[in-house]
PDB file of C-alpha atoms in Angstrom:
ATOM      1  CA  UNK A 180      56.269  50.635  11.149  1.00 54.00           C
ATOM      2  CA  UNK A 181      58.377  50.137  14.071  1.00 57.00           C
ATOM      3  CA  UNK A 182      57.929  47.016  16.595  1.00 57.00           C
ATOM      4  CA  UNK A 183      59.321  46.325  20.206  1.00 63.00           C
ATOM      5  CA  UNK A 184      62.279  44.737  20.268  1.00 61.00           C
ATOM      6  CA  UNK A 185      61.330  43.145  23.242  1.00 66.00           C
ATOM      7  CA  UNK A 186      58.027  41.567  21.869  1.00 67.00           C
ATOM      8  CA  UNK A 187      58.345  37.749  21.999  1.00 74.00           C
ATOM      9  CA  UNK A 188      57.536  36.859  18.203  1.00 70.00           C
ATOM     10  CA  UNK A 189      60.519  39.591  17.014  1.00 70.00           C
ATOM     11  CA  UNK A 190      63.132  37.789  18.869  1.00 74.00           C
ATOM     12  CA  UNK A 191      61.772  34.651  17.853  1.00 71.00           C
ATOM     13  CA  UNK A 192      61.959  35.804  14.289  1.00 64.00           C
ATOM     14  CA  UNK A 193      65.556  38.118  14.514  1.00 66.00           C
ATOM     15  CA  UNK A 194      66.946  34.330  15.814  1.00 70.00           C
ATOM     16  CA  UNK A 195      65.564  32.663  12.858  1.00 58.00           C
ATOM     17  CA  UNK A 196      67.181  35.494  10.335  1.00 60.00           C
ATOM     18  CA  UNK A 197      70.689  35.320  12.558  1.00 66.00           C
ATOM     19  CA  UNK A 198      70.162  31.079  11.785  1.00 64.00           C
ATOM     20  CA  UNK A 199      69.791  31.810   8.083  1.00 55.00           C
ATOM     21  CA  UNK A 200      72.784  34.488   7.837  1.00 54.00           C
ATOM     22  CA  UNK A 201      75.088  32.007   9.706  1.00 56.00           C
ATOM     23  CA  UNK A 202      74.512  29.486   7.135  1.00 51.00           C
ATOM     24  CA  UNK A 203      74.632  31.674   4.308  1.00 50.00           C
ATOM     25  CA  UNK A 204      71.152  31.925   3.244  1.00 53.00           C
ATOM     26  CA  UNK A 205      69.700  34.931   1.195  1.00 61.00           C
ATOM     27  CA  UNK A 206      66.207  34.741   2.950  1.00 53.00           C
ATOM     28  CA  UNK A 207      64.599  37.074  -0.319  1.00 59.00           C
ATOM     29  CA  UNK A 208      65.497  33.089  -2.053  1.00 69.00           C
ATOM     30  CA  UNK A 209      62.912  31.297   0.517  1.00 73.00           C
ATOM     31  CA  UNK A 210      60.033  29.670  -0.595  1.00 76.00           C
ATOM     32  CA  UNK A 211      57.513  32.254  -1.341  1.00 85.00           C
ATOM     33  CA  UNK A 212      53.736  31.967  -0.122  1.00 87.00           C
ATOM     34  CA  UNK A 213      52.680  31.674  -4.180  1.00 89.00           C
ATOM     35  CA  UNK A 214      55.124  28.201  -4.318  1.00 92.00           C
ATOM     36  CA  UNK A 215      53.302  27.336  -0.806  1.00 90.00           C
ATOM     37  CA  UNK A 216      49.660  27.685  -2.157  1.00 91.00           C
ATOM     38  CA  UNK A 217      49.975  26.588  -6.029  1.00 93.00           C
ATOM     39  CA  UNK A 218      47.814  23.243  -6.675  1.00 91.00           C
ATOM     40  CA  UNK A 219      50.108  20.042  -7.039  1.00 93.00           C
ATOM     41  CA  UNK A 220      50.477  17.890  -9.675  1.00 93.00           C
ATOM     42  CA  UNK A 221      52.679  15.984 -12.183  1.00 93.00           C
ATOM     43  CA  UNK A 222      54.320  16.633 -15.335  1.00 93.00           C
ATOM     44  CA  UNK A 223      51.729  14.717 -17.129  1.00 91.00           C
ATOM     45  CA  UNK A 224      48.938  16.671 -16.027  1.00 88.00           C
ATOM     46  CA  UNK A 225      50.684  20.058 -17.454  1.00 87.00           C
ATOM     47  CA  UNK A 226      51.805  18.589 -20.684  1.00 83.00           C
ATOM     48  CA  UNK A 227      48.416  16.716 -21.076  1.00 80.00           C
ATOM     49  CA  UNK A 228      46.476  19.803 -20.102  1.00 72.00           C
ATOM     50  CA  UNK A 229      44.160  17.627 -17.855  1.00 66.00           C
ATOM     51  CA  UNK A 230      43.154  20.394 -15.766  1.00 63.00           C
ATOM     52  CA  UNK A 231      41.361  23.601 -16.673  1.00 60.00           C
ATOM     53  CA  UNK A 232      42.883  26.719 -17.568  1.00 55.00           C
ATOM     54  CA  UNK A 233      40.380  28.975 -16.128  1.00 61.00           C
ATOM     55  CA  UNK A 234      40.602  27.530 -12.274  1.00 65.00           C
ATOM     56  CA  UNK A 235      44.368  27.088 -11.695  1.00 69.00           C
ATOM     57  CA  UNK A 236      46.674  29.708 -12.435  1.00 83.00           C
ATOM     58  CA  UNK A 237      49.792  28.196 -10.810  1.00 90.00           C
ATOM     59  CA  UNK A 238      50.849  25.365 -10.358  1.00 93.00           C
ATOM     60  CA  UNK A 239      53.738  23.275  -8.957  1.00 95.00           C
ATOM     61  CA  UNK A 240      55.326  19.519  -9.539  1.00 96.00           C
ATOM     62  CA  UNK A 241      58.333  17.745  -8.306  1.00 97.00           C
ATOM     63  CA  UNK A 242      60.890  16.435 -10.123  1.00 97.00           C
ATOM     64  CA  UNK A 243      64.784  15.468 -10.561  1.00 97.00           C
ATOM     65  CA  UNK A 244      67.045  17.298 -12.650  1.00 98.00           C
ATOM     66  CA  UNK A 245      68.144  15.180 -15.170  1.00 97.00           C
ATOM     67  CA  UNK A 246      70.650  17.335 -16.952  1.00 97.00           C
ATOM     68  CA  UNK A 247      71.560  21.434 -17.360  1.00 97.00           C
ATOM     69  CA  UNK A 248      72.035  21.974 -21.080  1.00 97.00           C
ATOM     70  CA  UNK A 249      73.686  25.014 -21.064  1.00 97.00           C
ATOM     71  CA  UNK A 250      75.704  24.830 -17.361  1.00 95.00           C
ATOM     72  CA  UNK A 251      78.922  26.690 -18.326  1.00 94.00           C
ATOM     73  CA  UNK A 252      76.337  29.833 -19.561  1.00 94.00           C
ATOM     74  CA  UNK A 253      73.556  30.353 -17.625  1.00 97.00           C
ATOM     75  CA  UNK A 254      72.952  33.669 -18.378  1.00 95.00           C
ATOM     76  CA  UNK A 255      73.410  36.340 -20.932  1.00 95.00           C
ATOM     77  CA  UNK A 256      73.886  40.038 -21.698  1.00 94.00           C
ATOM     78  CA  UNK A 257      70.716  41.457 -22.235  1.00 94.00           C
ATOM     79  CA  UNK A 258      69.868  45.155 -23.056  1.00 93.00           C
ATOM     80  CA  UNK A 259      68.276  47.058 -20.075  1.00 91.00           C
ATOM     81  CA  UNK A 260      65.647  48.200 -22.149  1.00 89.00           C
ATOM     82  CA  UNK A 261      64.430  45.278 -24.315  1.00 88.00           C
ATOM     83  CA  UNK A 262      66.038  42.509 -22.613  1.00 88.00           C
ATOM     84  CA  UNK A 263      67.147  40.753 -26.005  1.00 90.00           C
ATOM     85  CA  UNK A 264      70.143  38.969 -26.106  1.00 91.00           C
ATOM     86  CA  UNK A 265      72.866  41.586 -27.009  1.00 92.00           C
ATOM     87  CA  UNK A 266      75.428  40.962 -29.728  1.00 90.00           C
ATOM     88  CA  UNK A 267      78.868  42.448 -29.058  1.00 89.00           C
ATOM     89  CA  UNK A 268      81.260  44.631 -32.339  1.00 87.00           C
ATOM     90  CA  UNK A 269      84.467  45.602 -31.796  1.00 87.00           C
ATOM     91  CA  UNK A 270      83.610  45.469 -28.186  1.00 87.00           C
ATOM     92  CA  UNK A 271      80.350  47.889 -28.166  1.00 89.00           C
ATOM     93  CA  UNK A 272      76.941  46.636 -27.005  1.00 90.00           C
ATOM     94  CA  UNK A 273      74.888  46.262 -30.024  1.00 90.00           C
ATOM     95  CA  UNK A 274      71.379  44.966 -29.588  1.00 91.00           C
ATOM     96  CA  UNK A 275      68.225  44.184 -32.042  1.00 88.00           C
ATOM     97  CA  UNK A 276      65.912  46.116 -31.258  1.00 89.00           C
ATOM     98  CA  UNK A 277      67.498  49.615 -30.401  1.00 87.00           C
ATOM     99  CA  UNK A 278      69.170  51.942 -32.552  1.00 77.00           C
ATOM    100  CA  UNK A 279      71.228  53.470 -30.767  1.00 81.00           C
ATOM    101  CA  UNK A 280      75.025  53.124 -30.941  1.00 78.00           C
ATOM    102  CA  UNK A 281      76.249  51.516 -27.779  1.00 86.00           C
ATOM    103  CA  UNK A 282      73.696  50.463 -25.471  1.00 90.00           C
ATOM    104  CA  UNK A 283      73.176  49.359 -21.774  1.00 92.00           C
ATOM    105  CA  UNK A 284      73.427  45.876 -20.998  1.00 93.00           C
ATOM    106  CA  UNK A 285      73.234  44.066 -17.822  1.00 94.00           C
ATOM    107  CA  UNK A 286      73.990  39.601 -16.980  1.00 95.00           C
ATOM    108  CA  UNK A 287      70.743  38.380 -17.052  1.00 96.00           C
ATOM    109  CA  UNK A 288      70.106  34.148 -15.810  1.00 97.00           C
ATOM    110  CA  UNK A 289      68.919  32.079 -18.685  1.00 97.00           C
ATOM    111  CA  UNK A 290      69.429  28.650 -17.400  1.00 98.00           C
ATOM    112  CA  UNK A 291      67.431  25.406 -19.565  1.00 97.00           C
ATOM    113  CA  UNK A 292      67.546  22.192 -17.702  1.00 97.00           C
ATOM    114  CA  UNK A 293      65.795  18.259 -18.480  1.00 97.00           C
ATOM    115  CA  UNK A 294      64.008  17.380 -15.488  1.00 97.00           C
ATOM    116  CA  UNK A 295      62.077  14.160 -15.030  1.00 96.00           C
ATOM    117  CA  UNK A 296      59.721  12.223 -12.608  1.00 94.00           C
ATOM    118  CA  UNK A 297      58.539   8.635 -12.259  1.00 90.00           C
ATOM    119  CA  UNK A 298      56.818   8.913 -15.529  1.00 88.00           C
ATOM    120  CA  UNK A 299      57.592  12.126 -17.396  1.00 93.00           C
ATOM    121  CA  UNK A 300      60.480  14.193 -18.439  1.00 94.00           C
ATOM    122  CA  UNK A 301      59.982  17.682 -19.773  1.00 95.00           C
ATOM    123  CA  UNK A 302      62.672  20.920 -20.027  1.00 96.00           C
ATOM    124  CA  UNK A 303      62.358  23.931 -17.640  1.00 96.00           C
ATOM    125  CA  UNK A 304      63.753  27.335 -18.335  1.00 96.00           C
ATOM    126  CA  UNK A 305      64.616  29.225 -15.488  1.00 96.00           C
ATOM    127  CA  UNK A 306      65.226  33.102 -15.719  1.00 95.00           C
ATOM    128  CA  UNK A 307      65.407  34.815 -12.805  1.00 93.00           C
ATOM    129  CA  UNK A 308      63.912  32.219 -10.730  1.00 94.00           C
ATOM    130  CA  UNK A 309      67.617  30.369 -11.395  1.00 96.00           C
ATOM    131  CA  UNK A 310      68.570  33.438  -8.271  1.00 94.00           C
ATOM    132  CA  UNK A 311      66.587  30.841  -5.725  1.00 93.00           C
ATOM    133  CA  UNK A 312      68.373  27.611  -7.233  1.00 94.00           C
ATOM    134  CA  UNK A 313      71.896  29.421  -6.978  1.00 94.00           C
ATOM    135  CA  UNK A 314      71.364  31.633  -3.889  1.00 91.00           C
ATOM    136  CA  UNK A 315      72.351  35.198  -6.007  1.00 93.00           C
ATOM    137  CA  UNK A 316      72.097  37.201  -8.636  1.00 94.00           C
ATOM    138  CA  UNK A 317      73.412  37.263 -12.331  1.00 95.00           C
ATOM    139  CA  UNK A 318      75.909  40.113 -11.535  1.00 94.00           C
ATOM    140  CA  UNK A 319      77.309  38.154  -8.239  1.00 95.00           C
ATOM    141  CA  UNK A 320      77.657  34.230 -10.177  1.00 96.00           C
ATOM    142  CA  UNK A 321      79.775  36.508 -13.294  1.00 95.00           C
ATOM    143  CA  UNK A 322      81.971  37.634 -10.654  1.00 94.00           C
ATOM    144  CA  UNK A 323      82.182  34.578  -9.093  1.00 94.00           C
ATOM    145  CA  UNK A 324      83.361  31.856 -12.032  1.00 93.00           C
ATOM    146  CA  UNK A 325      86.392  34.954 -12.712  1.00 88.00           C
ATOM    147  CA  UNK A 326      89.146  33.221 -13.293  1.00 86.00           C
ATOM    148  CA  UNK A 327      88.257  29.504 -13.022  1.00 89.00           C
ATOM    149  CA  UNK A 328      84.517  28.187 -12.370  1.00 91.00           C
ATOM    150  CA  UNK A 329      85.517  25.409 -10.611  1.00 91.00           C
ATOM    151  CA  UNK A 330      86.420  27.144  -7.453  1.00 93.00           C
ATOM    152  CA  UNK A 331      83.239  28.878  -7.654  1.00 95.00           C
ATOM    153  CA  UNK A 332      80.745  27.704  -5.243  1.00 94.00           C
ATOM    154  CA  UNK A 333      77.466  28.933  -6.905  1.00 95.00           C
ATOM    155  CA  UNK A 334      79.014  27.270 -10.202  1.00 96.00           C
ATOM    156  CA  UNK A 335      79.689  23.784  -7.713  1.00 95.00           C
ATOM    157  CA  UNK A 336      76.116  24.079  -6.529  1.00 95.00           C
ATOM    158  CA  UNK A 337      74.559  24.163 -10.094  1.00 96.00           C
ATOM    159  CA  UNK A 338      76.414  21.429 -11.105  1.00 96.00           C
ATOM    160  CA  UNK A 339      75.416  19.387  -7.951  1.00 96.00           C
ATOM    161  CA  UNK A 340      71.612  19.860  -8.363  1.00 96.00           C
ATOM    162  CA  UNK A 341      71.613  16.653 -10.914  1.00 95.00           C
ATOM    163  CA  UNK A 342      69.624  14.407  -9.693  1.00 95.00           C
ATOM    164  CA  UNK A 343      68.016  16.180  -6.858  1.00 96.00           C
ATOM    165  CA  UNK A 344      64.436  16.671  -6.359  1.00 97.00           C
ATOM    166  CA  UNK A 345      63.140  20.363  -7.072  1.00 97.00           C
ATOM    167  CA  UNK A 346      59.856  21.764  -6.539  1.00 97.00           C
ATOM    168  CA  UNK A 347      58.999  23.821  -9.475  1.00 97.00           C
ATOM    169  CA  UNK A 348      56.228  26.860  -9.763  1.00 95.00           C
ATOM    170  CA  UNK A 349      54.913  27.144 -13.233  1.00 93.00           C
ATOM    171  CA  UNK A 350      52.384  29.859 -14.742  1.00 89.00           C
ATOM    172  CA  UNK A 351      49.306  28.067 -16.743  1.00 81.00           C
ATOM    173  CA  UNK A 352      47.209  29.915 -19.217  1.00 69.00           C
ATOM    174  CA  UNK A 353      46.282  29.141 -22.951  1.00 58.00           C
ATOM    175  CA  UNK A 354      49.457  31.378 -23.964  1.00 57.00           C
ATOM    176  CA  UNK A 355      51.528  28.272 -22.445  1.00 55.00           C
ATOM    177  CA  UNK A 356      49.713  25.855 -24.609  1.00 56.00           C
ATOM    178  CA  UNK A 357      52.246  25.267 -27.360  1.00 53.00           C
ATOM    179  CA  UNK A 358      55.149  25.217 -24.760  1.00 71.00           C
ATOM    180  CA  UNK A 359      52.948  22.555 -22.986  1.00 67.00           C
ATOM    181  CA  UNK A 360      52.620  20.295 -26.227  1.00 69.00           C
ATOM    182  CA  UNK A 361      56.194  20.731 -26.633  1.00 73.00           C
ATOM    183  CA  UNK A 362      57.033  19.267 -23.199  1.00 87.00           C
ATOM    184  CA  UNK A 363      59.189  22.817 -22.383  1.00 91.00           C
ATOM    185  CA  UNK A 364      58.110  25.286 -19.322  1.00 93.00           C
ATOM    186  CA  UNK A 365      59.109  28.408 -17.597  1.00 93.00           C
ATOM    187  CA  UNK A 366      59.330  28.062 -13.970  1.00 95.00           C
ATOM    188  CA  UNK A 367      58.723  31.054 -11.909  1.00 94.00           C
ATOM    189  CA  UNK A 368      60.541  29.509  -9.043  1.00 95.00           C
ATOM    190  CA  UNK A 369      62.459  26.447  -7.828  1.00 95.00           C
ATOM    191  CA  UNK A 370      63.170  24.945  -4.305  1.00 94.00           C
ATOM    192  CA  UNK A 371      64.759  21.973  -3.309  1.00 93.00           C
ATOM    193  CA  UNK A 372      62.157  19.384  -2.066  1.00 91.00           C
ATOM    194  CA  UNK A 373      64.068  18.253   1.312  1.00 74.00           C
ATOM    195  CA  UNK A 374      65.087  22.717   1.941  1.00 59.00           C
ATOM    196  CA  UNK A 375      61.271  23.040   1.862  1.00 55.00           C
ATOM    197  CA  UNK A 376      60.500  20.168   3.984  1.00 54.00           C
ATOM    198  CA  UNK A 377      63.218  21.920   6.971  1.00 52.00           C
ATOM    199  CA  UNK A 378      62.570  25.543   6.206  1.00 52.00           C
ATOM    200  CA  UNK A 379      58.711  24.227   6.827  1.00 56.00           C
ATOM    201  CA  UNK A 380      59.951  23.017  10.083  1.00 49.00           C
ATOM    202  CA  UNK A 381      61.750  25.829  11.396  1.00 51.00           C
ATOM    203  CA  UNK A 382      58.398  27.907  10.750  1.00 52.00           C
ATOM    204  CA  UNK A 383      56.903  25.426  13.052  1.00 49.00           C
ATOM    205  CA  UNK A 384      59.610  26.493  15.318  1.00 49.00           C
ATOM    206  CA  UNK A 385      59.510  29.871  15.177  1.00 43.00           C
ATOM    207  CA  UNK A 386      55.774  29.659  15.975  1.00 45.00           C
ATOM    208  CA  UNK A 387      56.331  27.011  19.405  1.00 39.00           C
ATOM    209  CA  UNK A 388      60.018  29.492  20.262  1.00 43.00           C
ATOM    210  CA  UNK A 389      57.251  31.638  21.495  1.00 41.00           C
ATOM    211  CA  UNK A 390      55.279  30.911  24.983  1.00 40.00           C
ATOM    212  CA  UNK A 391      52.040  30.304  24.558  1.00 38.00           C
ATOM    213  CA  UNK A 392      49.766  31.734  27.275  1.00 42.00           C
ATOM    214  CA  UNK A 393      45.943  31.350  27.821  1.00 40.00           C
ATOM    215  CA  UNK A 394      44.048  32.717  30.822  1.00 40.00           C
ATOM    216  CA  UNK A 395      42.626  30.784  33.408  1.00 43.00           C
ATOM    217  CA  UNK A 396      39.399  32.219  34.947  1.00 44.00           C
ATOM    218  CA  UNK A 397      39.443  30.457  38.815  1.00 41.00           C
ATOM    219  CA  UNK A 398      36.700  31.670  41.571  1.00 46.00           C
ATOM    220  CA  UNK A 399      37.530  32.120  44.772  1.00 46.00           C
ATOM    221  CA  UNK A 400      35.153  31.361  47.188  1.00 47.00           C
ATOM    222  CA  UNK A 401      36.311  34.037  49.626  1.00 44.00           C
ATOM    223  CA  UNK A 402      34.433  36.587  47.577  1.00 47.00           C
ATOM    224  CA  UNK A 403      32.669  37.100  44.620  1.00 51.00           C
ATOM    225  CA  UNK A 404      36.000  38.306  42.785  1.00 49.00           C
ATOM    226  CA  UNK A 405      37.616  36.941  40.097  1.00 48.00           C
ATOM    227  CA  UNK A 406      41.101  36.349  39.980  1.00 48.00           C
ATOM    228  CA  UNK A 407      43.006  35.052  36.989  1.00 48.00           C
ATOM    229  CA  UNK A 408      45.943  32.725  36.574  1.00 50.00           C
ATOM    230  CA  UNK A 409      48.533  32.275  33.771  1.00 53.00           C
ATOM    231  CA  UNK A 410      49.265  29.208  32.381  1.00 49.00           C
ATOM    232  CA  UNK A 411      52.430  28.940  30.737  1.00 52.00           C
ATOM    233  CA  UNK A 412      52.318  25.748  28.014  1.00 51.00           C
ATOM    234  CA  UNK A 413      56.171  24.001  27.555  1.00 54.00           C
ATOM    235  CA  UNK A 414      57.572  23.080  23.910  1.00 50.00           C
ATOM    236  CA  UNK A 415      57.139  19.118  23.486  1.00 45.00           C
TER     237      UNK A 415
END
């Protein structure tokens, strides 16, 4: 599909994607429309099961993170086929469930972390969702903590988000019902509550960047024609 440059809403939107780019934002990590829409609600409510199954499929609560259990290995080698964990002999790939010699493996996120609100505390296991916490993939945070972590700044930023407020999006069904009892959760993904709150407000301004125009009908009492006006309407 191709669109005008020219057309009003595509500059509007190619100056929002130059903002993002500028400040180093991967804009495939921006809250998603499912993280938008999922029902609200506390960490009680999920552990407690207080809601049914059958009407709410996702979900999403806020809460601080209170500690990262495993912050110095967030991820592991996982076998491109399976995706177990893969155990490494004499250097060669070895992995549980194939049986082959030496197989594939790829840096997969695995990332656990205690998180807690005003009256609960739970743990959160992050996969692949840890990419929107951390801004990039498995392959690209290896490469960065090579030689030292510290100077890393996707290793800084994980160890920064204690004690900030996340939004997390969680999957309910009766297959989570022993994780629930046992206070632990996968999130599908994560955003940071006061990200959400601007990224919400650039939307709003990517929507008013635009001119809005409506068509005025006016007679004129010359003759019966009718002549219309537009009206342009200014940003507040």
């Amino acid at each position: 599909m191709l669109i005008n440059p020219a057309f009003e809403k595509a500059i509007a939107l190619q100056k929002w994607h130059d903002r993002k780019k500028a400040q180093h934002k991967d804009i495939t990590v921006l809250p998603s429309l499912l993280i938008k829409n999922a029902k609200q609600v506390k960490i009680v409510d999920i552990i407690d099961a207080s809601f049914d199954d059958k009407e709410v499929k996702y979900c999403r609560f806020n809460a601080k993170i209170k500690d990262i259990l495993n912050k110095d290995d967030p991820w592991y080698s996982s076998c491109k086929r399976f995706y177990k964990k893969v155990d490494f002999i004499n250097n060669i790939a070895k992995c549980p469930r194939c049986r082959i010699e030496k197989v594939d493996y790829e840096e997969r996120y695995l990332l656990k972390l205690e998180v807690f609100d005003k009256k609960e505390h739970c743990y959160v296991t992050l996969f692949e969702a840890t990419r929107y916490l951390l801004g990039c993939d498995a392959k690209t945070y290896t490469e960065s903590i090579s030689p030292k972590k510290e100077e890393s700044t996707f290793y800084r930023k994980l160890v920064l988000s204690k004690e900030k407020e996340y939004t997390f999006l969680v999957k309910i069904d009766a297959r989570n019902e022993g994780d629930r009892a046992g206070r632990r959760l996968i999130a599908e993904e994560i955003q940071e509550v006061e990200e959400a709150i601007a990224i919400n407000i650039e939307d709003e301004d990517i929507e008013l960047e635009s001119p809005i125009r409506k068509t005025k009908h006016i007679e004129d009492d010359t003759d019966d024609k009718i002549t219309y006006k537009r009206v342009k309407i200014e940003k507040n």
